[in-house]
Amino acid sequence: MAATPKLTKETCNGALAAIRDTLYVLSGKWKILLIVSLREGPMRFNELQRGLVDITPKVLSKELREMEMNEFVVRKVFNTVPVTVTYELTPYAATVFPIIDSLREWGVQHRERIIEHIKQDNKEAVEQ
Amino acid sequence: MAATPKLTKETCNGALAAIRDTLYVLSGKWKILLIVSLREGPMRFNELQRGLVDITPKVLSKELREMEMNEFVVRKVFNTVPVTVTYELTPYAATVFPIIDSLREWGVQHRERIIEHIKQDNKEAVEQ
DNA sequence: CTGCATCCTATAGGATACTG
DNA sequence: CAGTATCCTATAGGATGCAG
């Protein structure tokens, strides 16, 4: 076994499997966005729904349940009247922050790049 | 504007938008996995298909076309008989490597964590 | 070998209405 | 307020066969 791992078929397959796992856990249209929202602090059901404009209660509750199972969020019930429920991130959820940050960072750069392209296209169109 | 940006509603929405952009570009079951495969070097259509066991030619060609449009891959045709086609990553594709690496890294850790949990469960079961 | 055309279906996820 | 229950549909993506 070499000290610097070569990119063999083995390691590539291992990488593929690991990435598949991650994508599976973060699957769905909303989980990552929910984590971003909850980074601001614990939130209630309706707050989350308002934050992610288009999500319906059914989908929201499904996503939250899955995230609970993956130990990404904890659901806390308070005996107020009416009952209050909050969702908050677990420490384990924090382990995906690097992923989320890299996604956000790339998205920002990408948008800038697109805008540059459009400017460039317009300039060329004028020059013709 | 503060030097250290507070996590206001503005910045949160901006983050959400950027992340949505990224997820959109990388959408689909296969794009990220294709990039991982192509990191080993240029590959031909059938090589890619064999590497990602379950992908069908229709889906593969669709994904590759989308990735071409996003400047992630270049398609090169060689006038052999029969014709040879290779796909290779562009420099721009390299800009998503940090994302992919964070996905892989997390997947590896996650798998280890799951295994630890299972061991722990077995131990507790025996102790009872 | 490198795909495209056609058909098909499973499922994610949306709309709407309703309950403790 | 915090969800469930029903219903519905768009679309991603799989199966198969064929073509240049």
PDB file of C-alpha atoms (C1' of nucleotides) in Angstrom:
ATOM      1  CA  MET A   1       0.000   0.000   0.000  1.00  0.00           C
ATOM      2  CA  ALA A   2       1.530   3.296  -1.059  1.00  0.00           C
ATOM      3  CA  ALA A   3       1.731   6.248   1.298  1.00  0.00           C
ATOM      4  CA  THR A   4       0.066   8.489  -1.252  1.00  0.00           C
ATOM      5  CA  PRO A   5      -3.005   6.574  -2.352  1.00  0.00           C
ATOM      6  CA  LYS A   6      -3.219   6.125  -6.081  1.00  0.00           C
ATOM      7  CA  LEU A   7      -6.578   6.654  -7.702  1.00  0.00           C
ATOM      8  CA  THR A   8      -7.212   3.006  -8.322  1.00  0.00           C
ATOM      9  CA  LYS A   9     -10.518   1.510  -9.251  1.00  0.00           C
ATOM     10  CA  GLU A  10     -10.836   0.520  -5.594  1.00  0.00           C
ATOM     11  CA  THR A  11     -10.464   4.006  -4.211  1.00  0.00           C
ATOM     12  CA  CYS A  12     -12.705   5.415  -6.908  1.00  0.00           C
ATOM     13  CA  ASN A  13     -15.432   2.950  -6.044  1.00  0.00           C
ATOM     14  CA  GLY A  14     -14.986   3.734  -2.397  1.00  0.00           C
ATOM     15  CA  ALA A  15     -15.366   7.413  -3.153  1.00  0.00           C
ATOM     16  CA  LEU A  16     -18.473   6.726  -5.200  1.00  0.00           C
ATOM     17  CA  ALA A  17     -20.016   4.711  -2.381  1.00  0.00           C
ATOM     18  CA  ALA A  18     -19.264   7.378   0.206  1.00  0.00           C
ATOM     19  CA  ILE A  19     -20.715  10.083  -1.990  1.00  0.00           C
ATOM     20  CA  ARG A  20     -23.808   8.010  -2.646  1.00  0.00           C
ATOM     21  CA  ASP A  21     -24.276   7.635   1.100  1.00  0.00           C
ATOM     22  CA  THR A  22     -24.041  11.356   1.656  1.00  0.00           C
ATOM     23  CA  LEU A  23     -26.398  12.197  -1.150  1.00  0.00           C
ATOM     24  CA  TYR A  24     -28.841   9.653   0.175  1.00  0.00           C
ATOM     25  CA  VAL A  25     -28.902  11.160   3.656  1.00  0.00           C
ATOM     26  CA  LEU A  26     -29.253  14.673   2.260  1.00  0.00           C
ATOM     27  CA  SER A  27     -31.752  13.590  -0.379  1.00  0.00           C
ATOM     28  CA  GLY A  28     -34.866  15.540  -1.108  1.00  0.00           C
ATOM     29  CA  LYS A  29     -35.433  19.054  -2.197  1.00  0.00           C
ATOM     30  CA  TRP A  30     -35.454  20.620   1.233  1.00  0.00           C
ATOM     31  CA  LYS A  31     -33.129  19.022   3.788  1.00  0.00           C
ATOM     32  CA  ILE A  32     -30.107  21.142   3.073  1.00  0.00           C
ATOM     33  CA  LEU A  33     -32.195  24.274   2.934  1.00  0.00           C
ATOM     34  CA  LEU A  34     -33.779  23.362   6.259  1.00  0.00           C
ATOM     35  CA  ILE A  35     -30.374  22.997   7.843  1.00  0.00           C
ATOM     36  CA  VAL A  36     -29.421  26.414   6.530  1.00  0.00           C
ATOM     37  CA  SER A  37     -32.569  27.886   8.017  1.00  0.00           C
ATOM     38  CA  LEU A  38     -32.053  26.193  11.356  1.00  0.00           C
ATOM     39  CA  ARG A  39     -28.501  27.467  11.570  1.00  0.00           C
ATOM     40  CA  GLU A  40     -30.052  30.707  12.729  1.00  0.00           C
ATOM     41  CA  GLY A  41     -31.399  28.921  15.763  1.00  0.00           C
ATOM     42  CA  PRO A  42     -34.315  26.747  16.816  1.00  0.00           C
ATOM     43  CA  MET A  43     -37.480  27.387  14.862  1.00  0.00           C
ATOM     44  CA  ARG A  44     -41.077  26.404  15.007  1.00  0.00           C
ATOM     45  CA  PHE A  45     -42.964  24.512  12.368  1.00  0.00           C
ATOM     46  CA  ASN A  46     -44.690  27.506  10.874  1.00  0.00           C
ATOM     47  CA  GLU A  47     -41.570  29.619  10.960  1.00  0.00           C
ATOM     48  CA  LEU A  48     -39.788  27.020   8.884  1.00  0.00           C
ATOM     49  CA  GLN A  49     -42.678  26.845   6.484  1.00  0.00           C
ATOM     50  CA  ARG A  50     -42.703  30.589   5.993  1.00  0.00           C
ATOM     51  CA  GLY A  51     -38.939  30.652   5.536  1.00  0.00           C
ATOM     52  CA  LEU A  52     -38.984  28.135   2.710  1.00  0.00           C
ATOM     53  CA  VAL A  53     -41.810  29.748   0.845  1.00  0.00           C
ATOM     54  CA  ASP A  54     -43.111  26.871  -1.234  1.00  0.00           C
ATOM     55  CA  ILE A  55     -42.905  23.913   1.081  1.00  0.00           C
ATOM     56  CA  THR A  56     -46.201  22.340   2.086  1.00  0.00           C
ATOM     57  CA  PRO A  57     -46.852  21.083   5.610  1.00  0.00           C
ATOM     58  CA  LYS A  58     -46.961  17.496   4.491  1.00  0.00           C
ATOM     59  CA  VAL A  59     -43.551  17.644   2.879  1.00  0.00           C
ATOM     60  CA  LEU A  60     -42.094  19.707   5.681  1.00  0.00           C
ATOM     61  CA  SER A  61     -43.165  17.240   8.331  1.00  0.00           C
ATOM     62  CA  LYS A  62     -41.855  14.348   6.279  1.00  0.00           C
ATOM     63  CA  GLU A  63     -38.465  15.969   5.817  1.00  0.00           C
ATOM     64  CA  LEU A  64     -38.259  16.852   9.488  1.00  0.00           C
ATOM     65  CA  ARG A  65     -39.064  13.302  10.498  1.00  0.00           C
ATOM     66  CA  GLU A  66     -36.342  11.946   8.252  1.00  0.00           C
ATOM     67  CA  MET A  67     -33.903  14.454   9.648  1.00  0.00           C
ATOM     68  CA  GLU A  68     -34.841  13.425  13.158  1.00  0.00           C
ATOM     69  CA  MET A  69     -34.101   9.819  12.286  1.00  0.00           C
ATOM     70  CA  ASN A  70     -30.703  10.852  10.970  1.00  0.00           C
ATOM     71  CA  GLU A  71     -30.029  12.763  14.175  1.00  0.00           C
ATOM     72  CA  PHE A  72     -29.871  16.070  12.392  1.00  0.00           C
ATOM     73  CA  VAL A  73     -32.652  17.745  14.352  1.00  0.00           C
ATOM     74  CA  VAL A  74     -34.339  17.346  17.690  1.00  0.00           C
ATOM     75  CA  ARG A  75     -38.004  18.051  18.156  1.00  0.00           C
ATOM     76  CA  LYS A  76     -38.920  19.709  21.405  1.00  0.00           C
ATOM     77  CA  VAL A  77     -42.478  20.005  22.658  1.00  0.00           C
ATOM     78  CA  PHE A  78     -43.479  22.650  25.192  1.00  0.00           C
ATOM     79  CA  ASN A  79     -46.655  22.352  27.215  1.00  0.00           C
ATOM     80  CA  THR A  80     -48.011  25.751  26.382  1.00  0.00           C
ATOM     81  CA  VAL A  81     -51.533  26.382  25.170  1.00  0.00           C
ATOM     82  CA  PRO A  82     -51.621  25.832  22.343  1.00  0.00           C
ATOM     83  CA  VAL A  83     -48.691  23.488  22.288  1.00  0.00           C
ATOM     84  CA  THR A  84     -45.368  24.840  21.014  1.00  0.00           C
ATOM     85  CA  VAL A  85     -42.940  22.722  19.051  1.00  0.00           C
ATOM     86  CA  THR A  86     -39.447  23.705  18.067  1.00  0.00           C
ATOM     87  CA  TYR A  87     -36.880  22.064  15.887  1.00  0.00           C
ATOM     88  CA  GLU A  88     -33.213  22.584  16.406  1.00  0.00           C
ATOM     89  CA  LEU A  89     -30.018  21.247  14.939  1.00  0.00           C
ATOM     90  CA  THR A  90     -27.983  18.642  16.740  1.00  0.00           C
ATOM     91  CA  PRO A  91     -24.198  18.733  16.980  1.00  0.00           C
ATOM     92  CA  TYR A  92     -24.165  16.044  14.339  1.00  0.00           C
ATOM     93  CA  ALA A  93     -25.901  18.363  11.910  1.00  0.00           C
ATOM     94  CA  ALA A  94     -22.939  20.670  12.315  1.00  0.00           C
ATOM     95  CA  THR A  95     -20.756  18.064  10.657  1.00  0.00           C
ATOM     96  CA  VAL A  96     -22.418  18.802   7.325  1.00  0.00           C
ATOM     97  CA  PHE A  97     -21.743  22.529   7.534  1.00  0.00           C
ATOM     98  CA  PRO A  98     -18.559  22.147   5.470  1.00  0.00           C
ATOM     99  CA  ILE A  99     -20.627  20.622   2.704  1.00  0.00           C
ATOM    100  CA  ILE A 100     -23.188  23.363   2.883  1.00  0.00           C
ATOM    101  CA  ASP A 101     -20.551  26.044   2.930  1.00  0.00           C
ATOM    102  CA  SER A 102     -18.876  24.618  -0.133  1.00  0.00           C
ATOM    103  CA  LEU A 103     -22.235  24.495  -1.910  1.00  0.00           C
ATOM    104  CA  ARG A 104     -22.978  28.094  -1.036  1.00  0.00           C
ATOM    105  CA  GLU A 105     -19.519  29.307  -1.937  1.00  0.00           C
ATOM    106  CA  TRP A 106     -19.639  27.637  -5.325  1.00  0.00           C
ATOM    107  CA  GLY A 107     -23.120  28.983  -6.007  1.00  0.00           C
ATOM    108  CA  VAL A 108     -21.951  32.514  -5.375  1.00  0.00           C
ATOM    109  CA  GLN A 109     -18.959  32.143  -7.690  1.00  0.00           C
ATOM    110  CA  HIS A 110     -21.069  30.468 -10.332  1.00  0.00           C
ATOM    111  CA  ARG A 111     -23.588  33.275 -10.336  1.00  0.00           C
ATOM    112  CA  GLU A 112     -20.836  35.826 -10.798  1.00  0.00           C
ATOM    113  CA  ARG A 113     -19.441  33.799 -13.643  1.00  0.00           C
ATOM    114  CA  ILE A 114     -22.805  33.646 -15.382  1.00  0.00           C
ATOM    115  CA  ILE A 115     -23.202  37.405 -15.087  1.00  0.00           C
ATOM    116  CA  GLU A 116     -19.750  37.900 -16.605  1.00  0.00           C
ATOM    117  CA  HIS A 117     -20.728  35.674 -19.506  1.00  0.00           C
ATOM    118  CA  ILE A 118     -23.858  37.681 -20.150  1.00  0.00           C
ATOM    119  CA  LYS A 119     -21.951  40.945 -20.103  1.00  0.00           C
ATOM    120  CA  GLN A 120     -19.440  39.478 -22.495  1.00  0.00           C
ATOM    121  CA  ASP A 121     -22.166  38.297 -24.843  1.00  0.00           C
ATOM    122  CA  ASN A 122     -23.809  41.707 -24.851  1.00  0.00           C
ATOM    123  CA  LYS A 123     -20.504  43.391 -25.631  1.00  0.00           C
ATOM    124  CA  GLU A 124     -19.872  41.085 -28.543  1.00  0.00           C
ATOM    125  CA  ALA A 125     -23.372  41.626 -29.840  1.00  0.00           C
ATOM    126  CA  VAL A 126     -22.836  45.382 -29.852  1.00  0.00           C
ATOM    127  CA  GLU A 127     -19.489  45.083 -31.608  1.00  0.00           C
ATOM    128  CA  GLN A 128     -20.977  43.223 -34.522  1.00  0.00           C
TER     129      GLN A 128
ATOM    130  CA  MET B   1     -22.282  47.097   6.690  1.00  0.00           C
ATOM    131  CA  ALA B   2     -20.403  45.282   9.418  1.00  0.00           C
ATOM    132  CA  ALA B   3     -17.038  43.684   8.789  1.00  0.00           C
ATOM    133  CA  THR B   4     -18.264  40.375  10.143  1.00  0.00           C
ATOM    134  CA  PRO B   5     -21.563  39.754   8.403  1.00  0.00           C
ATOM    135  CA  LYS B   6     -24.364  38.935  10.771  1.00  0.00           C
ATOM    136  CA  LEU B   7     -26.683  36.134   9.795  1.00  0.00           C
ATOM    137  CA  THR B   8     -29.590  38.351   8.889  1.00  0.00           C
ATOM    138  CA  LYS B   9     -32.604  37.272   6.925  1.00  0.00           C
ATOM    139  CA  GLU B  10     -30.910  38.827   3.894  1.00  0.00           C
ATOM    140  CA  THR B  11     -27.757  36.774   4.132  1.00  0.00           C
ATOM    141  CA  CYS B  12     -29.734  33.656   4.875  1.00  0.00           C
ATOM    142  CA  ASN B  13     -31.849  34.143   1.779  1.00  0.00           C
ATOM    143  CA  GLY B  14     -28.734  34.815  -0.219  1.00  0.00           C
ATOM    144  CA  ALA B  15     -27.218  31.598   1.049  1.00  0.00           C
ATOM    145  CA  LEU B  16     -30.390  29.713   0.185  1.00  0.00           C
ATOM    146  CA  ALA B  17     -30.379  31.110  -3.341  1.00  0.00           C
ATOM    147  CA  ALA B  18     -26.719  30.250  -3.901  1.00  0.00           C
ATOM    148  CA  ILE B  19     -27.236  26.733  -2.619  1.00  0.00           C
ATOM    149  CA  ARG B  20     -30.288  26.288  -4.788  1.00  0.00           C
ATOM    150  CA  ASP B  21     -28.208  27.332  -7.803  1.00  0.00           C
ATOM    151  CA  THR B  22     -25.521  24.803  -7.013  1.00  0.00           C
ATOM    152  CA  LEU B  23     -27.952  21.983  -6.412  1.00  0.00           C
ATOM    153  CA  TYR B  24     -29.666  22.846  -9.674  1.00  0.00           C
ATOM    154  CA  VAL B  25     -26.474  22.623 -11.694  1.00  0.00           C
ATOM    155  CA  LEU B  26     -25.486  19.364 -10.017  1.00  0.00           C
ATOM    156  CA  SER B  27     -29.020  17.987 -10.161  1.00  0.00           C
ATOM    157  CA  GLY B  28     -29.743  14.444 -11.178  1.00  0.00           C
ATOM    158  CA  LYS B  29     -28.635  11.180  -9.834  1.00  0.00           C
ATOM    159  CA  TRP B  30     -25.420  10.922 -11.778  1.00  0.00           C
ATOM    160  CA  LYS B  31     -23.612  14.204 -12.455  1.00  0.00           C
ATOM    161  CA  ILE B  32     -21.501  14.198  -9.337  1.00  0.00           C
ATOM    162  CA  LEU B  33     -20.675  10.544  -9.765  1.00  0.00           C
ATOM    163  CA  LEU B  34     -19.699  11.190 -13.371  1.00  0.00           C
ATOM    164  CA  ILE B  35     -17.328  13.923 -12.298  1.00  0.00           C
ATOM    165  CA  VAL B  36     -15.764  11.549  -9.810  1.00  0.00           C
ATOM    166  CA  SER B  37     -15.296   8.963 -12.522  1.00  0.00           C
ATOM    167  CA  LEU B  38     -13.830  11.457 -14.954  1.00  0.00           C
ATOM    168  CA  ARG B  39     -11.340  12.665 -12.386  1.00  0.00           C
ATOM    169  CA  GLU B  40      -9.336   9.590 -13.315  1.00  0.00           C
ATOM    170  CA  GLY B  41      -8.963  10.946 -16.810  1.00  0.00           C
ATOM    171  CA  PRO B  42     -10.867  11.140 -20.096  1.00  0.00           C
ATOM    172  CA  MET B  43     -13.204   8.258 -20.645  1.00  0.00           C
ATOM    173  CA  ARG B  44     -15.323   6.865 -23.406  1.00  0.00           C
ATOM    174  CA  PHE B  45     -19.050   6.469 -23.370  1.00  0.00           C
ATOM    175  CA  ASN B  46     -19.039   2.782 -22.622  1.00  0.00           C
ATOM    176  CA  GLU B  47     -16.329   3.081 -20.023  1.00  0.00           C
ATOM    177  CA  LEU B  48     -18.477   5.548 -18.148  1.00  0.00           C
ATOM    178  CA  GLN B  49     -21.484   3.310 -18.473  1.00  0.00           C
ATOM    179  CA  ARG B  50     -19.608   0.328 -17.091  1.00  0.00           C
ATOM    180  CA  GLY B  51     -18.180   2.399 -14.265  1.00  0.00           C
ATOM    181  CA  LEU B  52     -21.607   3.523 -13.061  1.00  0.00           C
ATOM    182  CA  VAL B  53     -23.164   0.117 -13.201  1.00  0.00           C
ATOM    183  CA  ASP B  54     -26.829   0.953 -13.423  1.00  0.00           C
ATOM    184  CA  ILE B  55     -26.949   3.933 -15.733  1.00  0.00           C
ATOM    185  CA  THR B  56     -28.697   3.452 -19.052  1.00  0.00           C
ATOM    186  CA  PRO B  57     -27.351   4.978 -22.256  1.00  0.00           C
ATOM    187  CA  LYS B  58     -30.256   7.348 -22.568  1.00  0.00           C
ATOM    188  CA  VAL B  59     -29.730   8.805 -19.141  1.00  0.00           C
ATOM    189  CA  LEU B  60     -25.971   8.855 -19.522  1.00  0.00           C
ATOM    190  CA  SER B  61     -26.122  10.815 -22.737  1.00  0.00           C
ATOM    191  CA  LYS B  62     -28.614  13.232 -21.275  1.00  0.00           C
ATOM    192  CA  GLU B  63     -26.457  13.873 -18.229  1.00  0.00           C
ATOM    193  CA  LEU B  64     -23.378  14.325 -20.386  1.00  0.00           C
ATOM    194  CA  ARG B  65     -25.171  16.814 -22.599  1.00  0.00           C
ATOM    195  CA  GLU B  66     -26.248  18.859 -19.625  1.00  0.00           C
ATOM    196  CA  MET B  67     -22.730  18.771 -18.261  1.00  0.00           C
ATOM    197  CA  GLU B  68     -21.414  19.940 -21.614  1.00  0.00           C
ATOM    198  CA  MET B  69     -23.794  22.879 -21.509  1.00  0.00           C
ATOM    199  CA  ASN B  70     -22.552  23.765 -18.057  1.00  0.00           C
ATOM    200  CA  GLU B  71     -18.970  23.585 -19.288  1.00  0.00           C
ATOM    201  CA  PHE B  72     -18.132  20.688 -17.033  1.00  0.00           C
ATOM    202  CA  VAL B  73     -17.079  18.299 -19.766  1.00  0.00           C
ATOM    203  CA  VAL B  74     -15.840  18.496 -23.326  1.00  0.00           C
ATOM    204  CA  ARG B  75     -16.782  15.900 -25.870  1.00  0.00           C
ATOM    205  CA  LYS B  76     -14.047  14.922 -28.291  1.00  0.00           C
ATOM    206  CA  VAL B  77     -14.659  12.911 -31.425  1.00  0.00           C
ATOM    207  CA  PHE B  78     -11.909  10.945 -33.117  1.00  0.00           C
ATOM    208  CA  ASN B  79     -12.213   9.804 -36.713  1.00  0.00           C
ATOM    209  CA  THR B  80     -11.389   6.195 -36.088  1.00  0.00           C
ATOM    210  CA  VAL B  81     -13.436   3.326 -37.424  1.00  0.00           C
ATOM    211  CA  PRO B  82     -15.678   2.958 -35.664  1.00  0.00           C
ATOM    212  CA  VAL B  83     -15.762   6.452 -34.286  1.00  0.00           C
ATOM    213  CA  THR B  84     -14.267   7.049 -30.848  1.00  0.00           C
ATOM    214  CA  VAL B  85     -15.698   9.615 -28.461  1.00  0.00           C
ATOM    215  CA  THR B  86     -14.152  10.710 -25.198  1.00  0.00           C
ATOM    216  CA  TYR B  87     -15.409  12.914 -22.455  1.00  0.00           C
ATOM    217  CA  GLU B  88     -13.097  14.863 -20.237  1.00  0.00           C
ATOM    218  CA  LEU B  89     -13.433  17.359 -17.466  1.00  0.00           C
ATOM    219  CA  THR B  90     -12.857  21.037 -18.064  1.00  0.00           C
ATOM    220  CA  PRO B  91     -10.937  23.285 -15.687  1.00  0.00           C
ATOM    221  CA  TYR B  92     -14.299  24.636 -14.581  1.00  0.00           C
ATOM    222  CA  ALA B  93     -15.325  21.192 -13.410  1.00  0.00           C
ATOM    223  CA  ALA B  94     -12.358  21.318 -11.077  1.00  0.00           C
ATOM    224  CA  THR B  95     -14.049  24.133  -9.197  1.00  0.00           C
ATOM    225  CA  VAL B  96     -16.589  21.679  -7.802  1.00  0.00           C
ATOM    226  CA  PHE B  97     -13.927  19.315  -6.464  1.00  0.00           C
ATOM    227  CA  PRO B  98     -14.121  20.926  -3.017  1.00  0.00           C
ATOM    228  CA  ILE B  99     -17.820  20.100  -2.913  1.00  0.00           C
ATOM    229  CA  ILE B 100     -17.206  16.550  -3.993  1.00  0.00           C
ATOM    230  CA  ASP B 101     -14.395  16.090  -1.518  1.00  0.00           C
ATOM    231  CA  SER B 102     -16.562  17.319   1.323  1.00  0.00           C
ATOM    232  CA  LEU B 103     -19.330  14.947   0.255  1.00  0.00           C
ATOM    233  CA  ARG B 104     -16.929  12.016   0.148  1.00  0.00           C
ATOM    234  CA  GLU B 105     -15.282  12.900   3.418  1.00  0.00           C
ATOM    235  CA  TRP B 106     -18.593  13.163   5.210  1.00  0.00           C
ATOM    236  CA  GLY B 107     -19.825   9.901   3.719  1.00  0.00           C
ATOM    237  CA  VAL B 108     -16.780   8.092   5.026  1.00  0.00           C
ATOM    238  CA  GLN B 109     -17.196   9.485   8.531  1.00  0.00           C
ATOM    239  CA  HIS B 110     -20.897   8.779   8.469  1.00  0.00           C
ATOM    240  CA  ARG B 111     -20.374   5.170   7.558  1.00  0.00           C
ATOM    241  CA  GLU B 112     -17.926   4.718  10.404  1.00  0.00           C
ATOM    242  CA  ARG B 113     -20.427   6.289  12.759  1.00  0.00           C
ATOM    243  CA  ILE B 114     -23.180   3.953  11.651  1.00  0.00           C
ATOM    244  CA  ILE B 115     -20.931   0.956  12.215  1.00  0.00           C
ATOM    245  CA  GLU B 116     -20.085   2.191  15.707  1.00  0.00           C
ATOM    246  CA  HIS B 117     -23.782   2.499  16.457  1.00  0.00           C
ATOM    247  CA  ILE B 118     -24.436  -1.032  15.345  1.00  0.00           C
ATOM    248  CA  LYS B 119     -21.611  -2.369  17.481  1.00  0.00           C
ATOM    249  CA  GLN B 120     -22.953  -0.443  20.428  1.00  0.00           C
ATOM    250  CA  ASP B 121     -26.440  -1.815  19.904  1.00  0.00           C
ATOM    251  CA  ASN B 122     -25.156  -5.374  19.749  1.00  0.00           C
ATOM    252  CA  LYS B 123     -23.198  -4.912  22.940  1.00  0.00           C
ATOM    253  CA  GLU B 124     -26.236  -3.595  24.761  1.00  0.00           C
ATOM    254  CA  ALA B 125     -28.337  -6.430  23.461  1.00  0.00           C
ATOM    255  CA  VAL B 126     -25.874  -8.960  24.873  1.00  0.00           C
ATOM    256  CA  GLU B 127     -25.718  -7.221  28.219  1.00  0.00           C
ATOM    257  CA  GLN B 128     -29.416  -7.496  28.738  1.00  0.00           C
TER     258      GLN B 128
ATOM    259  C1'  DC C   1     -19.143   1.816 -30.447  1.00  0.00           C
ATOM    260  C1'  DT C   2     -22.136   5.723 -29.569  1.00  0.00           C
ATOM    261  C1'  DG C   3     -25.884   6.903 -28.968  1.00  0.00           C
ATOM    262  C1'  DC C   4     -31.367   8.109 -30.127  1.00  0.00           C
ATOM    263  C1'  DA C   5     -36.511   6.857 -30.026  1.00  0.00           C
ATOM    264  C1'  DT C   6     -40.186   4.969 -27.697  1.00  0.00           C
ATOM    265  C1'  DC C   7     -42.567   3.474 -24.057  1.00  0.00           C
ATOM    266  C1'  DC C   8     -43.401   2.982 -19.275  1.00  0.00           C
ATOM    267  C1'  DT C   9     -43.622   3.564 -14.250  1.00  0.00           C
ATOM    268  C1'  DA C  10     -42.307   4.718  -9.562  1.00  0.00           C
ATOM    269  C1'  DT C  11     -42.045   8.283  -6.639  1.00  0.00           C
ATOM    270  C1'  DA C  12     -41.215  12.843  -5.003  1.00  0.00           C
ATOM    271  C1'  DG C  13     -43.675  16.282  -4.025  1.00  0.00           C
ATOM    272  C1'  DG C  14     -47.646  19.736  -4.706  1.00  0.00           C
ATOM    273  C1'  DA C  15     -52.927  21.163  -3.711  1.00  0.00           C
ATOM    274  C1'  DT C  16     -56.477  21.119  -0.718  1.00  0.00           C
ATOM    275  C1'  DA C  17     -59.104  20.156   3.135  1.00  0.00           C
ATOM    276  C1'  DC C  18     -59.381  18.828   7.671  1.00  0.00           C
ATOM    277  C1'  DT C  19     -58.198  17.691  13.090  1.00  0.00           C
ATOM    278  C1'  DG C  20     -56.595  17.828  18.162  1.00  0.00           C
TER     279       DG C  20
ATOM    280  C1'  DC D   1     -50.389  26.046  16.176  1.00  0.00           C
ATOM    281  C1'  DA D   2     -48.719  21.759  14.350  1.00  0.00           C
ATOM    282  C1'  DG D   3     -49.487  18.804  11.826  1.00  0.00           C
ATOM    283  C1'  DT D   4     -52.585  14.451   8.932  1.00  0.00           C
ATOM    284  C1'  DA D   5     -55.250  12.625   5.265  1.00  0.00           C
ATOM    285  C1'  DT D   6     -56.400  12.348   0.427  1.00  0.00           C
ATOM    286  C1'  DC D   7     -55.787  13.043  -3.878  1.00  0.00           C
ATOM    287  C1'  DC D   8     -53.186  14.153  -7.850  1.00  0.00           C
ATOM    288  C1'  DT D   9     -49.498  14.882 -11.307  1.00  0.00           C
ATOM    289  C1'  DA D  10     -45.087  16.046 -13.253  1.00  0.00           C
ATOM    290  C1'  DT D  11     -40.903  14.234 -14.175  1.00  0.00           C
ATOM    291  C1'  DA D  12     -36.786  11.664 -13.461  1.00  0.00           C
ATOM    292  C1'  DG D  13     -35.209   7.900 -14.918  1.00  0.00           C
ATOM    293  C1'  DG D  14     -35.461   2.740 -16.229  1.00  0.00           C
ATOM    294  C1'  DA D  15     -36.301  -1.056 -20.166  1.00  0.00           C
ATOM    295  C1'  DT D  16     -35.997  -2.204 -24.692  1.00  0.00           C
ATOM    296  C1'  DG D  17     -35.027  -1.919 -29.379  1.00  0.00           C
ATOM    297  C1'  DC D  18     -32.907   0.196 -33.236  1.00  0.00           C
ATOM    298  C1'  DA D  19     -29.503   3.222 -36.234  1.00  0.00           C
ATOM    299  C1'  DG D  20     -25.328   5.427 -38.139  1.00  0.00           C
TER     300       DG D  20
END
